[in-house]
GROMACS .gro file of C-alpha atoms in nm:
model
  405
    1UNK     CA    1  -2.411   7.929  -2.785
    2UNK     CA    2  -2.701   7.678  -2.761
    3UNK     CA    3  -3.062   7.860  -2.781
    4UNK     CA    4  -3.226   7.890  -2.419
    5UNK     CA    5  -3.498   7.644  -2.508
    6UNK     CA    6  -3.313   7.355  -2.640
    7UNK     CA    7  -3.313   7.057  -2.386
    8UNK     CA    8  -2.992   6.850  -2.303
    9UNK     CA    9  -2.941   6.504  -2.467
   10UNK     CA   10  -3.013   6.250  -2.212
   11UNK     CA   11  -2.784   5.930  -2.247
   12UNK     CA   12  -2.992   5.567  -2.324
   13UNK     CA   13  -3.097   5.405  -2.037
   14UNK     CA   14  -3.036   4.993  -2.169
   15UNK     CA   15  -2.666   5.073  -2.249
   16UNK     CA   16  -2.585   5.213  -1.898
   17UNK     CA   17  -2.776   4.958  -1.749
   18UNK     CA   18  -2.620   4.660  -1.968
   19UNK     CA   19  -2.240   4.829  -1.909
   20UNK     CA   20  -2.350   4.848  -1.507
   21UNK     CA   21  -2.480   4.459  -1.527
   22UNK     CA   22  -2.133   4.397  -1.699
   23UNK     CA   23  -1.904   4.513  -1.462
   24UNK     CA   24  -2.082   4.353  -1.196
   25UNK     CA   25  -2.066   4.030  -1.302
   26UNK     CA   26  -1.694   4.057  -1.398
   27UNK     CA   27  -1.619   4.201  -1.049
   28UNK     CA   28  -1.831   3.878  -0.889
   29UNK     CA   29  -1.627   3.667  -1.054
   30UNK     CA   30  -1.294   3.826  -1.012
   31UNK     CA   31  -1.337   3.821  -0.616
   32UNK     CA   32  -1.481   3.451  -0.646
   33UNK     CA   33  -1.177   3.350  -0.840
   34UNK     CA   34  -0.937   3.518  -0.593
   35UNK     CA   35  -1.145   3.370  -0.292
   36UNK     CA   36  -1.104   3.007  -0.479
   37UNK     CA   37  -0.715   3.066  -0.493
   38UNK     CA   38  -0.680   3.186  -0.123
   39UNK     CA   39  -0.909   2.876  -0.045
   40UNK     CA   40  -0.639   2.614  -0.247
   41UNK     CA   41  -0.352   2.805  -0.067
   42UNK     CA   42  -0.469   2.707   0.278
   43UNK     CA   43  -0.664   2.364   0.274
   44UNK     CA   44  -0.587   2.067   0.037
   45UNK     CA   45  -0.814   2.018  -0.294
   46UNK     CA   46  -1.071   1.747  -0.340
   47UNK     CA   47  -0.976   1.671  -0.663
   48UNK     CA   48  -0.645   1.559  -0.814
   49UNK     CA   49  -0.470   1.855  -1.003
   50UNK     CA   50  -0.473   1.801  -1.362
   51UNK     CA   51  -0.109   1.795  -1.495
   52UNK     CA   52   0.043   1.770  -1.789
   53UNK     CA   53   0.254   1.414  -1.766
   54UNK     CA   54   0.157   1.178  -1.553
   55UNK     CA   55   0.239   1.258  -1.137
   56UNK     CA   56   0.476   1.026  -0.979
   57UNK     CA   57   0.295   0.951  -0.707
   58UNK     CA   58   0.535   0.815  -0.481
   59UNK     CA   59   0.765   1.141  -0.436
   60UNK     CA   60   0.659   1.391  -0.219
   61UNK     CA   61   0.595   1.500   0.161
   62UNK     CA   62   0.395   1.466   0.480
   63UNK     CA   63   0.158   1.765   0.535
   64UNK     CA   64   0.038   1.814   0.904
   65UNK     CA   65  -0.281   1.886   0.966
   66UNK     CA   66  -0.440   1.905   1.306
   67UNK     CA   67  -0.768   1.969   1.171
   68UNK     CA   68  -0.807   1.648   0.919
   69UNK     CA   69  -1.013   1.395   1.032
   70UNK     CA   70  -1.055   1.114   0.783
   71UNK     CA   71  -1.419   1.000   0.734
   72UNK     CA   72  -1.312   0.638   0.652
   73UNK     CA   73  -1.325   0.412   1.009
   74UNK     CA   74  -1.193   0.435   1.375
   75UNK     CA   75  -1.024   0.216   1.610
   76UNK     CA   76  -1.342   0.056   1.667
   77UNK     CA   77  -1.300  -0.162   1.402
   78UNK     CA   78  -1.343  -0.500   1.496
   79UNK     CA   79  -1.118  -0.648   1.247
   80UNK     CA   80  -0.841  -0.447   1.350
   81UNK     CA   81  -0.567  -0.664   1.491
   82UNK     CA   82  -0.515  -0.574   1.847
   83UNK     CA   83  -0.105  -0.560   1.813
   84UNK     CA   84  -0.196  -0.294   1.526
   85UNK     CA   85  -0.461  -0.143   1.706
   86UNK     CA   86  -0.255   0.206   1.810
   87UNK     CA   87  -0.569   0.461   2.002
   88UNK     CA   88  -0.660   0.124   2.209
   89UNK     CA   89  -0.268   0.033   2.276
   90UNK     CA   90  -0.244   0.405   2.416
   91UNK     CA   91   0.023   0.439   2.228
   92UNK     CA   92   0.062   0.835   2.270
   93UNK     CA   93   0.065   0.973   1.901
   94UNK     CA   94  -0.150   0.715   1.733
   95UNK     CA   95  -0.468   1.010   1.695
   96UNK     CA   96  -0.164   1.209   1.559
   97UNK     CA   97  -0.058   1.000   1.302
   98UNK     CA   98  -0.384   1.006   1.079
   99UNK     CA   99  -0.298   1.397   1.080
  100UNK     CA  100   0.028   1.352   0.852
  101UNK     CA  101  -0.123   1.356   0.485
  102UNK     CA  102   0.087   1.214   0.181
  103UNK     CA  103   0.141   1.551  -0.096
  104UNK     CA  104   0.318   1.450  -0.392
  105UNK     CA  105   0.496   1.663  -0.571
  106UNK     CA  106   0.308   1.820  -0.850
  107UNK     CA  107  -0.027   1.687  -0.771
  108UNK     CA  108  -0.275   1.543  -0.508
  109UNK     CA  109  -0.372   1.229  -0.375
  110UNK     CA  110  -0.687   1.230  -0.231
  111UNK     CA  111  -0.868   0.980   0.029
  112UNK     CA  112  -1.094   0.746  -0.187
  113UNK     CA  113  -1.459   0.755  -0.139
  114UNK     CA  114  -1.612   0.435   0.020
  115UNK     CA  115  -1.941   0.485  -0.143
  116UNK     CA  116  -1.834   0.532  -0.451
  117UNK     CA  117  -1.564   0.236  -0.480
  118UNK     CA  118  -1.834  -0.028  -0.377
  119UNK     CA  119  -2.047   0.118  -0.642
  120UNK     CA  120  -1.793   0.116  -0.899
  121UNK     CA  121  -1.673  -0.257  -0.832
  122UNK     CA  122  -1.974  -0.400  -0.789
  123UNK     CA  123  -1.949  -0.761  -0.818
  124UNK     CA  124  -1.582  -0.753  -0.810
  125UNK     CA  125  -1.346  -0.977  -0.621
  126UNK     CA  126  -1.021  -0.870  -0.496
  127UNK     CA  127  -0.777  -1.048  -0.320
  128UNK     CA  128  -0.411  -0.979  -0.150
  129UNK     CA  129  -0.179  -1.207  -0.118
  130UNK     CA  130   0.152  -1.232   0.090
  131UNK     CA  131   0.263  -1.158   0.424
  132UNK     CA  132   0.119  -0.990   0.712
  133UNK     CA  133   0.178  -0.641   0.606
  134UNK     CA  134  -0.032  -0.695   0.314
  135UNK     CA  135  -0.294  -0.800   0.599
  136UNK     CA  136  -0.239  -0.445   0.737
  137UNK     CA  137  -0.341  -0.340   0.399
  138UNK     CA  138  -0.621  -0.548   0.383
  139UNK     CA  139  -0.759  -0.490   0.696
  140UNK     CA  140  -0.727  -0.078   0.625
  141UNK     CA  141  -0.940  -0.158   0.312
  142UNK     CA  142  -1.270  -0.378   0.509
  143UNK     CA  143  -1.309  -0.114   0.778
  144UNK     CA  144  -1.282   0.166   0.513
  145UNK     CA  145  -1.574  -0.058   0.345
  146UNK     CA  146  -1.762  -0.158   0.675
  147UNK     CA  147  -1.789   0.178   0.803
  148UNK     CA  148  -2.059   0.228   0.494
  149UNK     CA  149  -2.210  -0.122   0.376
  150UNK     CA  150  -2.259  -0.364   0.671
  151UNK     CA  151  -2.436  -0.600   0.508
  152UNK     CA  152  -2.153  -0.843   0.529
  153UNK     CA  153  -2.099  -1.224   0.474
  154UNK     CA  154  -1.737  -1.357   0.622
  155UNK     CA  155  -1.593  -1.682   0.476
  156UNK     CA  156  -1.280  -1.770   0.298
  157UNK     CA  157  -1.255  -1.811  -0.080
  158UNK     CA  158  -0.995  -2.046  -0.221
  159UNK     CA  159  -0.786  -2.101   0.036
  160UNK     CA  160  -0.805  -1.707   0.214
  161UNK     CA  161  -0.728  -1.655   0.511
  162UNK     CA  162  -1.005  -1.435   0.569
  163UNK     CA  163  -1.250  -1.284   0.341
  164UNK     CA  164  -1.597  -1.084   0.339
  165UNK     CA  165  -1.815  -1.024   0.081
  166UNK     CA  166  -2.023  -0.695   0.095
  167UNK     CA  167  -2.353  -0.848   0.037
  168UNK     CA  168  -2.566  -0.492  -0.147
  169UNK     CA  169  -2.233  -0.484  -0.388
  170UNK     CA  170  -2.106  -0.827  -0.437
  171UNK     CA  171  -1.768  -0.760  -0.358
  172UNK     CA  172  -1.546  -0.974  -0.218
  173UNK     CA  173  -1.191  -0.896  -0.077
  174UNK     CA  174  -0.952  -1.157   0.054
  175UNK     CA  175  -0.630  -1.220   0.234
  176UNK     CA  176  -0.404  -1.524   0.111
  177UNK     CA  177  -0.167  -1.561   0.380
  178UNK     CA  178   0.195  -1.679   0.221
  179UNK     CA  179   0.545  -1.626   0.378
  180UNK     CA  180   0.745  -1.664   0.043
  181UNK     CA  181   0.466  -1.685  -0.210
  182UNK     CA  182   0.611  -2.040  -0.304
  183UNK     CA  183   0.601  -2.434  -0.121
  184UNK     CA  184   0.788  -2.427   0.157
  185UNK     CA  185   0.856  -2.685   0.498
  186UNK     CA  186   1.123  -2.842   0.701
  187UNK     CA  187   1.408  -3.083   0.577
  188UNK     CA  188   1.577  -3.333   0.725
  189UNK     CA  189   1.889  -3.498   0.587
  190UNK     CA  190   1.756  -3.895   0.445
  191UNK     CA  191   1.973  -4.175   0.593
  192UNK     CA  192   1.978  -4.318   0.229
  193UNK     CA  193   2.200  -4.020   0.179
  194UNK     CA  194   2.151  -3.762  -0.144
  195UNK     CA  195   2.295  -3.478  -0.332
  196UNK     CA  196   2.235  -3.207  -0.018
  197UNK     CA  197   2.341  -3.467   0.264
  198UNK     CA  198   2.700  -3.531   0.055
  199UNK     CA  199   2.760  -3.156   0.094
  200UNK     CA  200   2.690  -3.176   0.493
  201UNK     CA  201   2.333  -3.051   0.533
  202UNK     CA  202   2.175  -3.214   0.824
  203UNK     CA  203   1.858  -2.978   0.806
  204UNK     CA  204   1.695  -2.672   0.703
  205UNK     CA  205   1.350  -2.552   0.508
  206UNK     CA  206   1.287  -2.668   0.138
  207UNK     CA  207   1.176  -2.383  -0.090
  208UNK     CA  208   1.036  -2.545  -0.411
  209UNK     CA  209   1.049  -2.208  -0.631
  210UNK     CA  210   0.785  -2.340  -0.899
  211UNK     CA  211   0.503  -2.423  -0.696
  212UNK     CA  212   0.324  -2.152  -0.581
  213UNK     CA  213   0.192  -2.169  -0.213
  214UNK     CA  214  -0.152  -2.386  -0.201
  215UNK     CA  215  -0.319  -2.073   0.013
  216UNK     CA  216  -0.359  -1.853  -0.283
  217UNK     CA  217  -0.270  -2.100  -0.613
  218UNK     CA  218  -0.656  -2.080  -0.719
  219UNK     CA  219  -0.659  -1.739  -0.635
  220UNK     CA  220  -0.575  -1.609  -1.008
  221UNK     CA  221  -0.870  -1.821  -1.135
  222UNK     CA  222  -1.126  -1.637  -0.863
  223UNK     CA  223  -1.010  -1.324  -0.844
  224UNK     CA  224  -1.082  -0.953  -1.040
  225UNK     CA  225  -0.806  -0.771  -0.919
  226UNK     CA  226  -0.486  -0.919  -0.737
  227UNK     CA  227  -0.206  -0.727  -0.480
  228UNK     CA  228   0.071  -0.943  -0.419
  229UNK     CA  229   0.370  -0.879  -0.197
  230UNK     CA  230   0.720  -1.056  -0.044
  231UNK     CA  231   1.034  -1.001   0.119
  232UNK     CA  232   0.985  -0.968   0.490
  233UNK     CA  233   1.065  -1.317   0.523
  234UNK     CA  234   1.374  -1.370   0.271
  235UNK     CA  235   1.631  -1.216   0.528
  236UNK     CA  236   1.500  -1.326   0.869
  237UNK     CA  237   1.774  -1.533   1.049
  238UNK     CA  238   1.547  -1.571   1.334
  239UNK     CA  239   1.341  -1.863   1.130
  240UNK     CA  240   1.567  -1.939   0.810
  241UNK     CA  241   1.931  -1.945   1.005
  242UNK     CA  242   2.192  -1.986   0.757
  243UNK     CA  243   2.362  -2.197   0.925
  244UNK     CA  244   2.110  -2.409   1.201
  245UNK     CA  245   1.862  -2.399   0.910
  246UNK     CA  246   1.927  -2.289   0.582
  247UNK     CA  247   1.702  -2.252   0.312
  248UNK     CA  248   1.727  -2.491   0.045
  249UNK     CA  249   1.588  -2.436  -0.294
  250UNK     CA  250   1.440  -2.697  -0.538
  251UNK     CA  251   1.289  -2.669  -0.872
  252UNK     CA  252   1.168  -2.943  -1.062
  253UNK     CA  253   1.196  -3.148  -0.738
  254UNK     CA  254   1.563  -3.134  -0.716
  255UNK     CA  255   1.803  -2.942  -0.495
  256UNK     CA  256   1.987  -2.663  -0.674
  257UNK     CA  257   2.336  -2.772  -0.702
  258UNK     CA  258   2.514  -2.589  -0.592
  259UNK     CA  259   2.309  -2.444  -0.331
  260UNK     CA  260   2.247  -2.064  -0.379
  261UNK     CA  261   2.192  -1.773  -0.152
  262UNK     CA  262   1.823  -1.658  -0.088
  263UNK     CA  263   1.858  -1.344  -0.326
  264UNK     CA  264   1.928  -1.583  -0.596
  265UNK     CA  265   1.602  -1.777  -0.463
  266UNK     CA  266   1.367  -1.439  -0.462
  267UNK     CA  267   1.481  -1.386  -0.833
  268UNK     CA  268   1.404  -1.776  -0.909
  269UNK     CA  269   1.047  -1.689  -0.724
  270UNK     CA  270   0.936  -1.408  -0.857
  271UNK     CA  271   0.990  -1.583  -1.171
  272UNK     CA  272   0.790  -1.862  -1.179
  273UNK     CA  273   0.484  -1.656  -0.930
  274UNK     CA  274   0.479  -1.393  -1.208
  275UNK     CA  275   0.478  -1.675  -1.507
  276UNK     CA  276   0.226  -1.870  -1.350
  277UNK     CA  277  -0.006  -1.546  -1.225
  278UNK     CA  278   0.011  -1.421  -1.581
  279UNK     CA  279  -0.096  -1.795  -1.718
  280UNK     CA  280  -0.387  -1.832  -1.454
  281UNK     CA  281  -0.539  -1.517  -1.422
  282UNK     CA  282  -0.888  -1.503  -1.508
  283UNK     CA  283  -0.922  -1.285  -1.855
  284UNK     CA  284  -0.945  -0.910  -1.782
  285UNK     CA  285  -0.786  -0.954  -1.438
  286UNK     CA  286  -0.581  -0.693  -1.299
  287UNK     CA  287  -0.216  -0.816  -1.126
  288UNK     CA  288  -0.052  -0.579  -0.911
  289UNK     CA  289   0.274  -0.614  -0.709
  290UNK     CA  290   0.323  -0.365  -0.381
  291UNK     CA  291   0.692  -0.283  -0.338
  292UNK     CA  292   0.859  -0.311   0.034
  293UNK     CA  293   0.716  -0.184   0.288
  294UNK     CA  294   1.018  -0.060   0.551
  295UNK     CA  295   1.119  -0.119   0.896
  296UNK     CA  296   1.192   0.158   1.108
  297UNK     CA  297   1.433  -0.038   1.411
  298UNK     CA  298   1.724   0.198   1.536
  299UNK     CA  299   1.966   0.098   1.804
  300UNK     CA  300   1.981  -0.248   1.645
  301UNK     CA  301   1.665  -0.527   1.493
  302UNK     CA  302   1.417  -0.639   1.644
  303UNK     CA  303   1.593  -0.915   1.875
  304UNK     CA  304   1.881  -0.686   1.908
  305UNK     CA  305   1.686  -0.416   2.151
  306UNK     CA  306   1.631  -0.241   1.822
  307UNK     CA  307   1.319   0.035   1.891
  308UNK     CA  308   1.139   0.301   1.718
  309UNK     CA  309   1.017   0.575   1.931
  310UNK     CA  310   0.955   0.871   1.735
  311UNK     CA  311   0.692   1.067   1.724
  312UNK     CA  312   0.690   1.261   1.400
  313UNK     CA  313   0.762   1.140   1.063
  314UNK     CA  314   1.175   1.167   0.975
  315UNK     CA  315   1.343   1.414   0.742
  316UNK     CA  316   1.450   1.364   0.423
  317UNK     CA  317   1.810   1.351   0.510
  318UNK     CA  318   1.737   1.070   0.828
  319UNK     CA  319   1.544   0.916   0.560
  320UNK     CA  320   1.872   0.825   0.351
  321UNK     CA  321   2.075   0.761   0.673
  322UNK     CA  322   1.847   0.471   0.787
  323UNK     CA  323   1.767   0.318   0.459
  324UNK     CA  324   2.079   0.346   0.191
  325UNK     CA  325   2.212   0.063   0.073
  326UNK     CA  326   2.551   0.254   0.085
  327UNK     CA  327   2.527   0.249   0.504
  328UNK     CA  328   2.362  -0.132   0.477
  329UNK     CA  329   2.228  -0.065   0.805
  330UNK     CA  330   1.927  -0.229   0.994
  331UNK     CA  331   1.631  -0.135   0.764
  332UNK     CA  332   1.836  -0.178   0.434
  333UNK     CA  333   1.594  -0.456   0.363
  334UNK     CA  334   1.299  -0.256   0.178
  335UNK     CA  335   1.547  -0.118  -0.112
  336UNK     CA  336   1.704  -0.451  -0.100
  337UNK     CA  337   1.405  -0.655  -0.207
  338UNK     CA  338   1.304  -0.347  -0.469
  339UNK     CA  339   1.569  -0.420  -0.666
  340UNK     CA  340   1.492  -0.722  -0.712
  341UNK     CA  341   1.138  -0.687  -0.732
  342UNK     CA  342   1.195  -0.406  -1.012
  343UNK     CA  343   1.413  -0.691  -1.206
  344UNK     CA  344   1.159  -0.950  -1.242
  345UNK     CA  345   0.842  -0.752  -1.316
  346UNK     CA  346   1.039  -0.574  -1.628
  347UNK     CA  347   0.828  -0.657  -1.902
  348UNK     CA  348   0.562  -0.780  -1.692
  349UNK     CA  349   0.182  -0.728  -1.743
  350UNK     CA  350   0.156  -0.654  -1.361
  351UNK     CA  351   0.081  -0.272  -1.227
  352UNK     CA  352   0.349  -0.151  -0.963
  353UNK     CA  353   0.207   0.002  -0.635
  354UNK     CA  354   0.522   0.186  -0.533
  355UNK     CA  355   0.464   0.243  -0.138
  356UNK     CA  356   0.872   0.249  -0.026
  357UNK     CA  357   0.968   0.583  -0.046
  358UNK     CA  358   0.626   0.723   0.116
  359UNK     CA  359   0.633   0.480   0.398
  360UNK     CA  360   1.032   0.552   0.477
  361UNK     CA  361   0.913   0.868   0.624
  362UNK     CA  362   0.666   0.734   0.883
  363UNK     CA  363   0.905   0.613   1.178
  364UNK     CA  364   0.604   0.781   1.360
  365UNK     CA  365   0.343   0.521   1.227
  366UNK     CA  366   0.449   0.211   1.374
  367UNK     CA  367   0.272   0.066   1.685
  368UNK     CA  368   0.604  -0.015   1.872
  369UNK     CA  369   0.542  -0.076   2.256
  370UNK     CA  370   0.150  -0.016   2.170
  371UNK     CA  371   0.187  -0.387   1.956
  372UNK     CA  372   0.221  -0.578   2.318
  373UNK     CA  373   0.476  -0.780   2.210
  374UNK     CA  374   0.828  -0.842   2.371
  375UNK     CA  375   0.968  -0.659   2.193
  376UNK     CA  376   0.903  -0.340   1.992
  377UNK     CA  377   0.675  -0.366   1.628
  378UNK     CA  378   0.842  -0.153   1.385
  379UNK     CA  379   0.724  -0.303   1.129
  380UNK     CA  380   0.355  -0.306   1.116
  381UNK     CA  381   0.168  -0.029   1.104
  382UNK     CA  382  -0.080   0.142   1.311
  383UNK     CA  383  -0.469   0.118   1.207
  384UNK     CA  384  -0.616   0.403   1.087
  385UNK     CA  385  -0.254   0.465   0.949
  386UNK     CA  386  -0.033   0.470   0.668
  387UNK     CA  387  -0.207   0.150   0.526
  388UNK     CA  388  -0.509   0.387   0.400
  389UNK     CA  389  -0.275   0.601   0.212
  390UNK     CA  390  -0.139   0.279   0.051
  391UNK     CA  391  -0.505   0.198  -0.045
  392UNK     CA  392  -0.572   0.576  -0.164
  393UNK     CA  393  -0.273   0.535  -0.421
  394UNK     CA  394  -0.432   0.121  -0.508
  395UNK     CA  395  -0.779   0.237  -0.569
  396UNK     CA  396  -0.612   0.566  -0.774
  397UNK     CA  397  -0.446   0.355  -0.989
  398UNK     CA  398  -0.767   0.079  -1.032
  399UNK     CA  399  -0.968   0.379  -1.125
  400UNK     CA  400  -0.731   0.483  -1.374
  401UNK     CA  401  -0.717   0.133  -1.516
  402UNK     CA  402  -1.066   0.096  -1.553
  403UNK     CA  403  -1.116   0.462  -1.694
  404UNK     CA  404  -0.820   0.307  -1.984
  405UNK     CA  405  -1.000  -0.007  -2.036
   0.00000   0.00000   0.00000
């Protein structure tokens, strides 16, 4: 037993003070951790996740939101095509359809910044070229760009369409309107006779598949960055009938003999475009080619009655009903053209925006009666729309590129 007068040991004071700090701090973290986590589970990161092997973009889902609102541009937009324009149309789920947000699997896509892409391409050019859906794209792009540098200069550069140059950045985008991306104009049979007249043509179009369309053929030689598309117009009967008026190929200013089918003429095409793209483009350029963007008619095409009424995007299953080539049914065209785009760009130095699959989904997104036409538009989109995501996953993939390079 301890004498009476002999005081108890007292502990240290640092050492209970430094194991108090510790466990603190560890317990602040833990909880902000958690908090993160519980955070992620809920809303949608900022940032892309970092994975492992590169994310396929372009498989996925649609996420519904009600509370995202895009800070990118409105229907106020005065480059908006009215057809296209969706809240003005009153078309009744066009403030709806911003809400659906593109989730691949495995990773995220998010909205690019504005700001920071007219900082990062300063004195860029970039220029699409093809039909009017890549004007949808377009479009998407300059009111993305207007809604936070209007300081802008509108003319047309080397045969655009339209262009605009954002004046504090010295960028340029452009639109080169072209149908087939090659020559093309009416035929008539010559009284002198020929090689097409002794088979019975009377008329038709001639499609000269090595000379590339005079709207964008300097466009290569002016351009940074280039997004070309086709195929809307290879299998419309309402302006190339097979039979009233055929296309007609040439190359080297002579008929092909015999006369071939237009898939043949899309793989003789893309050809020659991507030869002659990869010969003229300016050194350092970046080539892209979009894939096919779908239709969404049901109950027949366009001049058929064909509509597309829905009002949410489709499930995966309606997805493959509508768009197999197995069923070959109305909107078999966008897999169609895929293939062949797929073929020709093998071995290619061009960058593949794969949109298809994505887009397949978004019956929901077209302006149909809203595009004050005769008949319904299912195959434009709305603006804001699924054209932004299109441009999220283009300016992705330009960052990446110029990260590489």
């Amino acid at each position: 037993m301890a004498p009476k007068d002999q005081q108890p040991k007292k502990l240290p004071l640092f050492p209970l003070l430094s194991l108090l700090c510790f466990a603190s701090i560890f317990l602040a973290l833990s909880l902000s951790k958690r908090a993160s986590i519980s955070y992620e589970t809920i809303h949608f990161r900022s940032t892309p996740t970092v994975t492992s092997t590169p994310c396929n973009y372009s498989h996925g889902s649609w996420i519904y939101d009600p509370n995202w609102i895009p800070n990118k541009y409105d229907s106020t937009c005065k480059e908006i095509f009215k057809g296209w324009n969706c809240i003005a149309g009153n078309k009744s789920n066009a403030k709806d359809i911003i809400k659906w947000r593109w989730q691949p699997n495995g990773c995220d896509l998010p909205p690019f910044d504005p700001v920071r892409f007219l900082q990062t391409f300063r004195d860029t050019s970039i220029g699409f070229v093809g039909d009017s859906l890549n004007r949808n794209m377009f479009v998407s792009l300059f009111c993305s760009l207007k809604r936070v540098s209007s300081d802008v200069k509108k003319w047309r550069p080397v045969g655009a369409d339209r262009g605009f140059t954002f004046l504090l950045y010295n960028l340029t985008i452009a639109y080169h309107r072209t149908n087939l991306l090659v020559r093309y104009g009416r035929w008539s049979a010559n009284a002198n006779g020929g090689e097409l007249e002794s088979l019975g043509y009377k008329e038709g179009y001639r499609v000269d598949v090595d000379i590339p369309e005079g709207t964008w053929a300097d466009a290569p030689s002016f351009h940074d960055v280039l997004i070309f598309n086709t195929g809307h117009w290879w299998w419309a009967p309402s302006k190339f009938d097979p039979v009233k008026s055929p296309m007609l190929f040439f190359e080297k200013n002579r008929p092909l003999i015999p006369p071939v089918l237009p898939a043949v003429g899309l793989d003789k095409v893309l050809k020659h475009v991507i030869l002659f793209v990869e010969r003229q483009m300016r050194p350092g350029g970046i080539k892209f080619f979009r894939t096919q963007s779908p239709r969404h008619f049901e109950g027949g095409d366009w001049d058929q009655g064909g509509s597309c009424p829905r009002l949410q995007p489709l499930s995966p299953e309606k997805v493959e009903e509508l768009f197999s080539l197995k069923n070959n049914g109305t909107n078999v065209e966008s897999r169609l053209v895929n293939q062949h785009l797929f073929k020709a760009l093998k071995g290619s130095t061009f960058h593949i925006l794969d949109i298809t699959h994505m887009s397949e989904f978004r019956a929901d997104a077209h302006p149909a009666t809203a595009g004050r036409k005769k008949h319904d538009d299912c195959m434009h989109w709305c603006l804001p729309g699924i054209t932004d995501t299109w441009n999220d996953l283009f300016i992705m993939h330009l960052n990446s590129i110029k990260a590489r390079n």
